[in-house]
Coordinates of C-alpha atoms in Angstrom, one line a residue:
Chain A
M1 CA 86.7 54.1 127.5
I2 CA 89.6 54.2 126.2
I3 CA 90.4 56.9 122.9
G4 CA 93.3 57.7 121.0
Y5 CA 93.7 60.4 119.3
R6 CA 96.8 61.9 116.9
K7 CA 98.6 65.4 117.6
D8 CA 96.8 66.5 114.9
L9 CA 94.2 69.3 113.2
D10 CA 92.2 66.1 112.2
G11 CA 93.4 64.2 115.1
V12 CA 92.1 66.6 117.8
L13 CA 88.7 67.5 115.9
R14 CA 87.8 64.2 115.6
A15 CA 89.0 63.4 119.7
A16 CA 86.4 66.8 120.4
V17 CA 83.5 65.4 118.8
A18 CA 84.4 61.6 120.4
L19 CA 85.0 63.6 123.8
K20 CA 81.8 64.9 123.4
K21 CA 79.8 61.8 123.0
N22 CA 81.7 60.0 125.5
P23 CA 82.0 62.3 128.2
D24 CA 83.8 59.6 130.8
A25 CA 86.2 58.4 128.2
T26 CA 90.3 58.8 128.6
M27 CA 92.0 60.2 125.8
V28 CA 95.0 59.5 124.7
W29 CA 97.7 61.1 122.1
G30 CA 100.3 60.3 120.0
S31 CA 102.8 62.2 118.1
D32 CA 102.3 60.0 114.8
A33 CA 100.4 56.4 113.8
Q34 CA 103.5 54.6 116.0
E35 CA 103.5 56.5 119.4
L36 CA 99.7 56.2 119.4
K37 CA 100.0 52.5 118.7
R38 CA 102.9 51.7 120.8
K39 CA 101.2 53.9 123.8
L40 CA 97.0 52.1 123.3
A41 CA 99.3 48.7 123.2
M42 CA 99.8 49.7 127.0
Y43 CA 96.5 49.7 128.5
H44 CA 94.9 46.0 128.7
G45 CA 91.7 45.2 130.3
E46 CA 89.9 48.1 128.7
V47 CA 87.9 49.3 125.2
V48 CA 90.9 51.0 123.5
V49 CA 89.3 52.3 119.8
N50 CA 91.3 54.4 118.0
V51 CA 89.5 58.4 117.1
E52 CA 88.6 57.3 113.5
E53 CA 86.6 54.3 115.2
V54 CA 84.7 56.7 117.2
V55 CA 84.3 60.0 114.9
K56 CA 84.1 59.0 111.0
D57 CA 84.6 62.4 110.2
V58 CA 85.3 65.5 111.2
P59 CA 81.3 66.6 111.1
F60 CA 80.7 69.2 107.7
H61 CA 80.3 72.5 109.6
V62 CA 82.8 72.2 111.3
R63 CA 85.0 71.7 108.3
A64 CA 83.6 74.9 106.6
G65 CA 84.0 77.1 109.2
L66 CA 87.7 75.8 110.6
W67 CA 89.3 78.6 107.7
V68 CA 87.2 80.6 107.9
K69 CA 89.4 84.3 109.4
F70 CA 87.5 86.9 111.8
P71 CA 88.4 90.4 110.3
A72 CA 91.1 91.9 112.3
C73 CA 90.7 95.6 114.0
G74 CA 93.5 97.0 112.1
P75 CA 95.0 96.2 108.7
M76 CA 98.4 95.6 110.0
Q77 CA 96.9 93.0 112.6
R78 CA 96.5 89.0 111.1
S79 CA 93.1 87.4 110.7
L80 CA 92.5 84.4 113.0
S81 CA 91.1 81.1 112.4
L82 CA 90.7 78.2 113.9
G83 CA 92.7 76.6 112.0
S84 CA 95.1 78.7 112.2
Y85 CA 94.8 79.0 116.2
L86 CA 94.7 74.9 116.6
T87 CA 97.6 74.7 113.9
Y88 CA 99.9 76.8 115.7
S89 CA 98.8 75.7 119.3
L90 CA 99.4 72.4 118.2
R91 CA 103.1 73.4 117.9
N92 CA 103.8 75.1 120.6
C93 CA 106.1 72.6 123.0
K94 CA 104.3 73.5 126.4
C95 CA 100.7 72.6 124.4
V96 CA 99.1 69.9 125.9
P97 CA 96.7 67.7 123.3
D98 CA 94.2 66.5 126.0
E99 CA 93.7 70.1 127.5
L100 CA 93.1 71.5 123.9
V101 CA 90.6 68.9 123.1
R102 CA 88.8 69.3 126.5
L103 CA 88.7 73.1 126.0
L104 CA 87.2 72.1 122.3
A105 CA 84.9 69.1 123.5
R106 CA 83.6 72.1 126.0
H107 CA 82.1 74.6 123.1
Y108 CA 81.4 71.9 120.5
P109 CA 79.3 72.5 118.4
E110 CA 80.1 76.1 118.6
L111 CA 83.7 75.7 118.3
T112 CA 84.6 79.1 116.9
A113 CA 83.9 80.6 120.4
V114 CA 86.7 79.0 121.9
L115 CA 88.6 82.2 119.2
A116 CA 86.6 84.7 122.0
H117 CA 89.0 83.9 124.8
K118 CA 86.4 83.5 127.6
D119 CA 88.0 81.4 129.4
A120 CA 91.7 81.0 130.8
T121 CA 92.4 78.1 128.6
A122 CA 91.5 79.2 125.6
K123 CA 93.3 82.8 126.2
K124 CA 96.3 80.5 127.1
Y125 CA 96.0 78.7 124.0
Y126 CA 95.8 82.0 121.7
H127 CA 99.2 83.5 123.4
Y128 CA 100.5 79.6 122.1
H129 CA 99.2 80.0 119.2
R130 CA 101.2 83.7 118.8
E131 CA 104.3 82.3 120.6
T132 CA 104.5 79.4 118.0
M133 CA 103.9 82.2 115.3
G134 CA 105.7 84.5 116.6
E135 CA 108.6 82.2 116.1
L136 CA 108.1 81.4 112.8
E137 CA 108.1 85.0 111.7
R138 CA 111.6 85.4 113.7
L139 CA 112.9 81.9 111.8
K140 CA 111.6 84.1 108.3
A141 CA 113.1 87.2 109.0
H142 CA 116.2 86.1 111.0
V143 CA 117.8 83.1 109.8
R144 CA 121.0 83.7 107.2
F145 CA 121.5 81.3 104.1
Q146 CA 125.1 80.8 103.8
P147 CA 126.2 79.9 100.2
A148 CA 127.9 76.7 99.3
G149 CA 129.1 76.6 95.8
D150 CA 125.9 76.3 94.2
M151 CA 124.3 75.2 97.4
L152 CA 122.8 76.4 100.5
Y153 CA 123.0 76.1 103.9
A154 CA 121.3 77.5 107.2
E155 CA 120.9 75.6 110.5
I156 CA 118.0 76.7 113.1
S157 CA 117.2 75.3 116.3
P158 CA 113.4 76.0 116.9
V159 CA 112.1 75.9 120.4
H160 CA 108.6 74.6 118.4
D161 CA 107.8 72.2 115.7
V162 CA 107.6 74.3 113.0
A163 CA 110.7 73.2 111.1
D164 CA 108.8 71.9 108.5
L165 CA 106.8 75.3 108.6
F166 CA 110.1 76.7 107.8
M167 CA 111.7 74.9 105.5
E168 CA 108.4 74.8 103.2
W169 CA 108.9 78.2 103.2
A170 CA 112.6 78.0 102.9
M171 CA 112.1 76.0 99.3
R172 CA 110.3 78.9 98.1
R173 CA 112.0 81.5 98.8
N174 CA 115.2 80.0 97.0
G175 CA 113.2 77.7 94.2
D176 CA 116.4 77.2 91.8
R177 CA 119.0 75.6 94.2
P178 CA 119.0 72.5 96.8
V179 CA 119.0 74.1 100.4
A180 CA 120.7 71.7 103.6
I181 CA 118.8 72.8 106.7
K182 CA 120.3 71.1 110.3
C183 CA 117.9 71.5 112.7
H184 CA 118.7 70.7 115.7
A185 CA 120.5 67.2 115.0
E186 CA 119.7 66.5 111.8
Y187 CA 119.8 67.4 108.1
Y188 CA 117.3 67.7 105.7
L189 CA 117.6 68.6 102.2
L190 CA 115.4 70.8 100.2
N191 CA 114.1 71.0 96.9
A192 CA 115.8 67.3 96.9
R193 CA 114.0 66.7 93.1
G194 CA 116.8 67.9 91.6
S195 CA 119.5 65.7 93.3
G196 CA 117.6 62.4 92.2
Y197 CA 115.0 62.4 95.3
N198 CA 111.1 61.9 94.9
R199 CA 110.4 64.2 96.8
D200 CA 111.2 67.7 97.5
I201 CA 112.2 67.6 101.8
V202 CA 114.0 64.6 102.3
S203 CA 116.1 63.8 105.2
I204 CA 120.1 63.1 105.5
S205 CA 122.3 61.5 107.2
G206 CA 125.3 63.8 108.6
D207 CA 127.9 61.6 105.8
E208 CA 125.5 62.8 103.1
M209 CA 125.4 66.1 103.8
E210 CA 129.4 66.4 104.6
R211 CA 129.8 63.8 101.2
R212 CA 127.3 67.1 99.6
F213 CA 129.2 70.3 101.6
G214 CA 132.7 68.8 101.8
S215 CA 132.9 71.2 105.2
I216 CA 130.2 73.6 106.6
P217 CA 130.7 76.6 105.2
D218 CA 132.0 79.3 106.5
A219 CA 129.1 82.0 108.3
G220 CA 131.3 85.5 107.6
S221 CA 129.8 88.3 104.9
E222 CA 131.8 91.1 104.0
I223 CA 129.6 92.3 101.8
W224 CA 127.0 92.3 104.2
D225 CA 129.3 93.9 107.0
T226 CA 129.9 96.5 104.9
F227 CA 126.3 97.3 103.8
Y228 CA 125.3 97.1 107.4
D229 CA 128.1 99.1 108.8
S230 CA 127.4 101.6 106.0
Q231 CA 123.8 102.1 107.1
N232 CA 124.2 103.7 110.7
I233 CA 124.0 107.1 110.9
G234 CA 126.5 107.4 114.3
N235 CA 124.6 110.6 115.8
R236 CA 121.2 109.0 115.9
R237 CA 122.3 106.3 117.7
N238 CA 119.8 105.2 120.0
K239 CA 120.5 101.9 121.7
R240 CA 117.5 101.6 123.9
Y241 CA 115.2 101.5 120.9
A242 CA 117.2 99.5 118.8
K243 CA 117.8 96.9 121.7
S244 CA 113.9 96.6 122.1
R245 CA 113.7 95.7 118.3
L246 CA 116.1 93.1 118.0
P247 CA 116.0 91.4 121.3
A248 CA 118.7 89.3 122.9
K249 CA 116.3 86.3 122.9
Y250 CA 116.2 86.2 119.2
S251 CA 120.4 86.2 119.0
Y252 CA 120.1 82.0 119.0
I253 CA 118.5 82.4 115.7
S254 CA 121.9 83.2 113.3
P255 CA 125.7 84.5 114.5
E256 CA 124.8 87.4 111.9
I257 CA 121.9 88.3 114.5
R258 CA 123.8 87.8 117.4
K259 CA 126.9 89.9 115.4
E260 CA 124.6 92.6 115.5
R261 CA 123.2 92.9 118.4
K262 CA 126.4 93.5 119.9
K263 CA 126.8 96.3 117.3
I264 CA 123.5 97.4 118.9
E265 CA 124.6 97.4 122.4
R266 CA 128.6 98.9 121.9
G267 CA 128.4 100.5 119.2
L268 CA 130.5 100.1 115.8
Q269 CA 133.9 100.9 116.5
A270 CA 135.5 103.5 114.4
N271 CA 138.8 101.6 114.8
T272 CA 140.4 97.6 114.1
L273 CA 143.6 96.7 115.6
D274 CA 144.6 96.8 111.8
D275 CA 144.5 100.7 112.0
F276 CA 146.8 100.7 114.4
I277 CA 149.0 97.6 113.0
D278 CA 149.4 100.3 109.6
Chain B
M1 CA 139.2 109.3 92.2
G2 CA 138.4 106.5 89.8
E3 CA 136.7 103.0 91.0
K4 CA 139.9 101.1 89.8
F5 CA 141.8 102.7 92.9
F6 CA 139.1 101.1 95.2
S7 CA 138.2 97.4 96.3
L8 CA 134.4 96.1 95.9
S9 CA 134.1 96.1 99.9
D10 CA 135.0 100.2 99.3
R11 CA 132.5 101.1 96.8
I12 CA 129.9 99.8 98.8
R13 CA 130.8 101.5 101.9
I14 CA 130.8 104.9 99.8
L15 CA 127.6 104.3 97.7
S16 CA 126.1 102.8 100.8
E17 CA 126.9 105.2 102.8
G18 CA 125.4 107.8 100.1
T19 CA 122.2 106.5 100.7
K20 CA 122.1 106.5 104.3
Y21 CA 119.6 109.3 104.9
D22 CA 117.4 107.8 102.1
S23 CA 114.6 106.6 103.9
C24 CA 112.3 103.5 102.2
N25 CA 110.1 100.8 103.1
Q26 CA 108.3 97.9 102.7
T27 CA 105.0 96.1 104.6
I28 CA 107.6 92.6 105.4
G29 CA 109.1 92.0 108.4
C30 CA 112.6 93.4 108.7
H31 CA 115.9 91.4 108.8
T32 CA 117.7 93.2 110.7
F33 CA 118.2 97.3 112.9
T34 CA 120.8 99.1 112.8
P35 CA 122.4 100.9 115.9
D36 CA 120.0 103.5 115.6
G37 CA 116.9 101.9 115.5
R38 CA 116.2 102.0 112.1
C39 CA 114.9 98.5 110.2
I40 CA 117.1 96.8 107.1
Q41 CA 114.7 95.6 104.6
L42 CA 116.8 96.5 101.3
Y43 CA 120.0 96.7 100.1
K44 CA 120.5 100.5 99.0
T45 CA 122.7 101.3 97.1
L46 CA 123.8 104.4 94.9
M47 CA 124.6 103.3 91.7
T48 CA 127.5 105.9 91.1
N49 CA 127.9 108.9 93.3
R50 CA 129.5 111.4 90.0
C51 CA 127.0 113.8 89.4
S52 CA 126.3 116.6 87.7
G53 CA 124.4 118.4 89.8
E54 CA 125.2 121.7 91.8
C55 CA 122.6 120.9 94.6
L56 CA 123.7 122.7 97.4
Y57 CA 123.0 120.6 100.3
C58 CA 124.2 117.6 98.4
P59 CA 127.6 115.5 99.3
N60 CA 127.6 114.0 96.4
R61 CA 127.5 117.7 93.9
C62 CA 129.5 118.2 91.5
G63 CA 132.9 119.8 92.2
R64 CA 133.1 118.9 95.4
E65 CA 136.0 116.9 96.9
A66 CA 135.0 113.4 97.7
A67 CA 135.7 109.5 97.1
R68 CA 134.2 109.1 93.6
T69 CA 133.2 105.5 92.4
S70 CA 130.8 103.4 90.8
L71 CA 129.2 99.9 90.4
S72 CA 128.5 98.5 87.1
P73 CA 124.8 97.0 86.8
E74 CA 126.6 93.5 87.4
E75 CA 128.0 94.5 90.4
I76 CA 124.9 95.5 91.7
A77 CA 122.9 92.5 90.8
R78 CA 125.3 90.4 91.7
I79 CA 125.5 91.5 95.1
T80 CA 121.7 92.2 95.4
W81 CA 121.0 87.8 94.6
D82 CA 124.3 87.6 97.5
L83 CA 122.4 89.6 100.1
Y84 CA 119.1 88.6 98.8
R85 CA 119.9 84.6 99.0
R86 CA 120.6 85.3 102.5
N87 CA 118.0 85.9 103.3
A88 CA 119.5 89.4 104.4
I89 CA 117.1 91.6 102.7
E90 CA 114.0 91.8 100.6
G91 CA 114.8 93.6 97.8
L92 CA 117.0 96.6 96.6
F93 CA 116.5 100.4 96.5
L94 CA 118.7 101.8 93.9
S95 CA 119.2 105.6 93.7
S96 CA 121.9 107.6 91.9
G97 CA 124.0 110.5 90.7
I98 CA 123.4 112.2 87.5
V99 CA 126.1 111.3 85.2
G100 CA 126.1 113.1 82.2
D101 CA 121.9 113.4 82.1
P102 CA 119.0 112.0 83.8
E103 CA 118.5 110.3 80.6
H104 CA 121.4 108.1 80.8
T105 CA 121.4 107.8 84.0
T106 CA 118.0 106.2 84.2
Q107 CA 119.0 103.6 81.1
K108 CA 121.9 102.7 83.7
Q109 CA 119.0 101.9 86.4
L110 CA 116.8 100.0 83.4
E111 CA 120.0 97.8 83.1
V112 CA 119.8 96.8 86.7
L113 CA 116.3 96.6 87.2
K114 CA 116.3 94.2 83.5
L115 CA 118.9 92.0 84.7
L116 CA 118.1 91.0 88.6
R117 CA 114.6 90.8 86.4
G118 CA 115.5 88.2 83.5
Q119 CA 118.0 86.4 86.4
G120 CA 114.1 85.8 87.9
F121 CA 114.8 87.9 90.6
K122 CA 111.4 88.1 92.4
G123 CA 112.1 90.7 95.2
Y124 CA 111.1 93.9 96.0
I125 CA 112.7 96.9 94.0
H126 CA 111.9 100.6 95.4
T127 CA 114.0 103.1 92.4
R128 CA 114.4 106.8 93.2
L129 CA 114.0 108.1 89.9
M130 CA 116.4 111.6 88.2
P131 CA 114.6 114.5 88.0
G132 CA 113.7 115.0 84.5
V133 CA 113.7 111.3 83.3
P134 CA 112.4 110.6 80.3
R135 CA 108.2 110.1 80.2
D136 CA 109.1 106.3 78.2
M137 CA 111.8 105.2 80.6
L138 CA 109.4 106.3 83.2
R139 CA 107.5 104.2 81.9
E140 CA 109.6 101.5 81.3
V141 CA 110.6 101.6 85.0
S142 CA 107.4 101.1 86.0
L143 CA 107.6 97.6 84.5
Y144 CA 110.5 96.4 86.1
A145 CA 110.1 98.2 90.0
N146 CA 107.5 97.8 92.4
K147 CA 108.0 101.7 93.8
F148 CA 109.5 104.8 91.8
G149 CA 109.6 108.1 92.7
V150 CA 111.4 111.8 92.3
N151 CA 112.5 113.7 95.7
A152 CA 110.8 116.9 95.5
E153 CA 113.3 118.0 98.3
T154 CA 111.5 121.0 99.1
T155 CA 108.2 123.0 98.8
C156 CA 108.3 125.6 95.9
E157 CA 109.9 126.3 93.0
S158 CA 111.7 129.8 94.3
R159 CA 113.2 127.4 97.0
Y160 CA 113.6 124.4 94.7
D161 CA 115.7 127.0 92.5
E162 CA 117.9 128.0 95.6
I163 CA 119.4 124.8 96.4
C164 CA 118.8 122.6 93.1
P165 CA 120.3 125.3 90.2
N166 CA 120.3 122.8 87.8
F167 CA 116.8 121.7 87.6
D168 CA 113.2 122.9 87.3
Y169 CA 110.9 122.9 89.5
R170 CA 107.8 122.5 88.2
N171 CA 109.0 120.6 85.0
D172 CA 112.0 118.1 86.5
I173 CA 109.9 117.1 90.0
L174 CA 105.8 118.0 89.3
E175 CA 105.5 116.8 85.5
R176 CA 107.6 113.8 86.7
M177 CA 105.4 113.3 90.0
R178 CA 102.2 113.2 87.7
W179 CA 103.5 110.8 85.6
T180 CA 104.8 108.6 88.4
H181 CA 101.2 109.0 89.3
E182 CA 99.2 107.7 85.7
C183 CA 102.2 105.3 85.6
V184 CA 101.2 102.9 89.3
L185 CA 97.2 103.7 88.2
K186 CA 97.6 102.0 85.0
R187 CA 100.2 99.6 85.9
R188 CA 97.9 98.6 89.3
K189 CA 95.4 98.2 86.5
E190 CA 97.6 95.5 84.2
V191 CA 99.3 93.5 87.8
R192 CA 97.2 91.0 88.1
Y193 CA 96.4 89.4 92.0
G194 CA 99.7 87.8 93.3
E195 CA 101.7 89.3 90.6
G196 CA 103.6 91.9 93.2
I197 CA 102.5 94.6 94.2
V198 CA 103.0 98.6 93.1
G199 CA 103.3 100.8 95.5
A200 CA 101.8 104.5 95.7
N201 CA 103.9 107.6 94.3
D202 CA 106.4 108.2 97.2
T203 CA 109.2 111.1 97.6
Q204 CA 111.2 112.8 100.1
F205 CA 112.0 116.2 101.8
V206 CA 115.0 117.6 102.9
V207 CA 113.8 119.4 106.1
G208 CA 115.7 122.7 107.2
A209 CA 117.7 123.4 103.6
S210 CA 115.9 125.6 102.2
G211 CA 114.5 127.8 105.6
E212 CA 110.7 126.2 104.4
P213 CA 108.8 126.5 107.4
D214 CA 106.8 123.1 108.1
G215 CA 103.5 124.9 107.8
E216 CA 104.5 124.9 103.9
I217 CA 105.9 121.3 104.5
I218 CA 102.7 120.4 105.7
H219 CA 101.0 122.3 102.7
T220 CA 102.7 120.5 100.1
I221 CA 101.8 117.1 101.3
D222 CA 98.1 117.9 101.2
R223 CA 98.6 118.7 97.6
F224 CA 101.0 116.3 96.3
K225 CA 98.2 113.7 98.3
A226 CA 95.8 115.1 96.0
D227 CA 97.5 116.2 93.1
Y228 CA 99.7 113.3 92.5
G229 CA 98.1 110.1 94.6
L230 CA 100.6 111.0 97.3
R231 CA 101.0 107.9 100.0
R232 CA 103.9 108.4 102.4
P233 CA 106.4 111.1 102.3
Y234 CA 109.6 110.9 103.9
F235 CA 111.6 113.2 105.4
M236 CA 115.6 113.6 105.3
S237 CA 117.1 116.3 108.6
F238 CA 119.2 118.8 106.9
D239 CA 122.8 118.5 108.0
P240 CA 125.4 120.4 106.4
V241 CA 128.4 118.9 104.9
P242 CA 131.3 120.5 104.7
G243 CA 132.6 121.3 101.4
T244 CA 129.2 122.4 100.3
P245 CA 127.5 126.2 100.0
L246 CA 125.5 125.3 102.5
S247 CA 127.9 124.1 105.4
S248 CA 127.9 127.0 107.8
N249 CA 124.1 126.5 107.9
R250 CA 122.7 125.0 110.9
P251 CA 121.4 121.0 111.4
S252 CA 117.6 120.6 111.5
P253 CA 117.1 118.8 114.3
V254 CA 116.2 115.5 114.6
W255 CA 113.2 116.1 116.5
R256 CA 111.7 117.7 113.2
E257 CA 111.7 114.9 111.1
V258 CA 109.8 113.0 114.1
R259 CA 107.2 115.7 114.3
L260 CA 107.1 116.2 110.7
Y261 CA 106.3 112.3 111.0
Q262 CA 103.9 112.2 112.8
V263 CA 101.9 115.0 111.1
S264 CA 102.0 112.7 107.9
Y265 CA 100.2 110.0 110.0
L266 CA 97.9 112.4 111.4
L267 CA 97.0 113.3 107.1
K268 CA 97.3 110.2 105.9
D269 CA 95.5 107.8 108.7
Y270 CA 93.4 110.7 110.8
G271 CA 91.5 112.2 107.7
L272 CA 92.9 115.3 108.4
R273 CA 93.6 118.3 106.1
A274 CA 96.7 120.6 106.2
K275 CA 94.1 123.5 107.1
D276 CA 93.4 121.7 110.2
L277 CA 97.1 121.9 111.4
D278 CA 97.4 125.5 110.8
A279 CA 96.4 125.9 115.0
V280 CA 99.1 123.8 116.4
L281 CA 101.9 125.5 114.4
D282 CA 103.7 128.8 116.0
E283 CA 103.8 132.5 114.7
H284 CA 106.7 131.5 112.3
G285 CA 104.8 128.2 111.1
F286 CA 107.4 125.5 112.9
L287 CA 106.0 123.0 114.9
P288 CA 106.5 122.6 118.3
D289 CA 108.5 119.8 119.5
R290 CA 105.5 118.3 121.1
D291 CA 103.1 116.1 120.0
P292 CA 101.0 117.2 117.9
K293 CA 97.6 115.3 118.1
V294 CA 97.8 116.4 121.8
L295 CA 98.4 120.2 120.7
L296 CA 95.9 119.7 118.3
A297 CA 93.4 118.1 121.3
Q298 CA 94.9 121.5 123.2
C299 CA 93.7 123.8 120.8
N300 CA 90.4 122.3 120.6
K301 CA 89.3 122.2 123.9
D302 CA 85.6 123.1 123.3
V303 CA 85.2 119.5 121.0
F304 CA 86.4 117.7 124.1
Q305 CA 85.6 115.9 126.2
V306 CA 83.5 113.1 124.1
D307 CA 81.5 110.4 125.3
V308 CA 83.1 107.5 123.9
N309 CA 79.1 105.3 123.7
E310 CA 78.2 107.9 122.0
A311 CA 81.1 110.0 119.6
S312 CA 81.7 109.2 116.0
Y313 CA 84.6 107.8 114.2
G314 CA 86.2 110.8 113.7
E315 CA 85.5 112.3 116.6
L316 CA 87.3 109.3 118.5
L317 CA 90.2 109.8 116.1
M318 CA 90.7 113.4 117.7
V319 CA 91.7 112.0 120.8
P320 CA 95.3 111.4 121.6
G321 CA 96.1 108.4 122.1
I322 CA 93.3 106.5 120.3
G323 CA 94.7 105.8 116.7
P324 CA 92.1 104.0 113.7
T325 CA 92.4 100.6 115.3
T326 CA 91.7 101.4 118.6
A327 CA 88.3 103.8 117.8
R328 CA 87.5 100.7 115.5
R329 CA 87.8 98.7 117.9
I330 CA 85.8 100.6 120.1
L331 CA 83.1 101.3 118.0
K332 CA 82.4 97.3 117.9
S333 CA 83.1 96.9 121.8
R334 CA 80.4 99.7 122.5
P335 CA 78.8 99.7 125.0
I336 CA 82.2 100.8 127.5
E337 CA 81.6 100.6 131.0
D338 CA 85.0 101.6 131.9
Y339 CA 88.6 102.8 131.8
V340 CA 89.6 99.2 132.4
Q341 CA 87.7 98.0 129.3
L342 CA 89.3 101.1 127.6
A343 CA 92.8 100.3 128.6
N344 CA 92.3 96.2 127.3
I345 CA 91.2 97.7 123.8
G346 CA 94.3 99.8 123.5
V347 CA 93.9 102.9 124.7
V348 CA 96.4 104.8 125.7
L349 CA 94.6 106.3 128.7
K350 CA 97.7 108.4 130.0
R351 CA 97.5 110.4 127.3
A352 CA 93.4 110.0 126.6
R353 CA 91.9 110.2 130.0
P354 CA 91.6 113.9 129.7
Y355 CA 89.7 113.8 126.7
I356 CA 86.8 111.2 127.2
K357 CA 84.1 110.3 129.8
V358 CA 82.4 106.6 130.2
K359 CA 79.4 107.0 131.1
N360 CA 79.8 110.3 131.8
K361 CA 82.1 109.7 134.4
V362 CA 85.1 112.3 134.0
Q363 CA 88.4 112.0 135.3
S364 CA 90.7 114.7 135.3
R365 CA 89.6 118.4 134.6
L366 CA 91.2 119.2 130.7
E367 CA 92.9 122.6 132.1
A368 CA 95.3 120.0 134.7
F369 CA 96.4 118.7 131.1
A370 CA 97.1 121.6 129.7
L371 CA 100.9 121.9 130.0

């Protein structure tokens, strides 16, 4: 029996229940309905079903416990719920949905036991969850929006599938003006209702983007650079510690972070070329 | 020199440099870090570095030769919005020199706060109030700012009179700290869940400006915690500024600031009182350049070694290498079988090993780690 499911929270939970009921079934996943349909169409001569036909609904006890947070050890630590564990694990680029479904099926009906990290797979997906959540937090902290007229523009290139979560956050932070996001090679317009669209986040073409912005705004900010440089206490420079706080691996997030990382590594230059010319 | 001779960029630089030693923080993540490793979360600026005060250590003191300038409330609001929209900051830290009298200066600070909040600014605002701020204005500031407080600078009236001759410690500082605490409590009752945060009372000490020993500072913090709801004190090492009366004094070592922060955390998170820490001070009342918690443990050898499977939360907290989080984890994870399990929980075994035993097994003698 071939069971197809979508790579999302609901799909994975249904697939786990389905696998528990039919241990010999082959699971096939698709990132969306079209991909799933395409993949299932390749299987001939076997019983091919969609997971919705096998499991009509996610059992109530699973849904009820999905977002129950297990208390964290400390006040600064986030508490963990099965829902966030699965959501972020599924968004990780290294996630293999079938593996996650098998893990859940092993623990069904006590799905929260997954959070105890008793086996290597559960532990691995916990790390995936942390990795993905970490990338989202880093994007929120380090992406710098460039003003262009009364719009804002930012480029992101996340490794994991967190672009939509980031865009929702960016929309909330700058709710009063349109924000354009370039994610890899695609363009999105946030707060798009004010621009005549019927949704808050819409995908737009490169031409549309160019028409709205003219050219991509300059990344430089004299005010920010002046403020950043003014906050440094020269005789307290602590290169090793500062480098550990802003690791080089975050430099991809924005040009400003790259520049600030360089300042941490090389120190602030007391003189510029202009000083010698004057 | 007046501001008309400075460009906006120059004014931002001059006024932000005036706040670089001021400490403030928020719990939200950092946007970047300076080369000295400090996190940048807020746009920190003075409204003006003109000041009628004659504080002996201050670079902005009245009469000192320095570039004087100011930013208008509109300019501060515009810069804050610009940096906030760029996602470079989470809010504003606003301080100022005293122009004329504290009332006028606070009025100017209030203009900035009202302007920003009126424009829909939802970011964090931390305001350093002037000594002698009127009570009604303090209340008004509490309606707009998330955190506000007066700098105590030092520990007692006589020392304060020495370094800040224009203000009265009892009236201009302590009374204002009491009012701030009252405003914080009142505001916390008014603000509903999700409407913003109201930070606890905060203050800052200039460490070493008036020769106060660390013991005095620690006891003052303890008193402020009890009387004014102080949660987190900030420290700024004294650094002699040329052209001030204290320019020939020796700078306070930076490690002293670090040790005082460690002690402040022991008071805040570990439930210790100032008198418990008297044992770690030297004969002059100063902290040595060593971890105060390790020193405290060495002074109380008779308490150790504690059995991690039987010790109470308070006893575990006294062990170097075990903090509040780790102590809670130990209580949850009992029985602890071996040191590997402790390491996995998060105990820093390098520091904790001489002070603990697991299942009646001890790894080292305490004396071996005495020094």
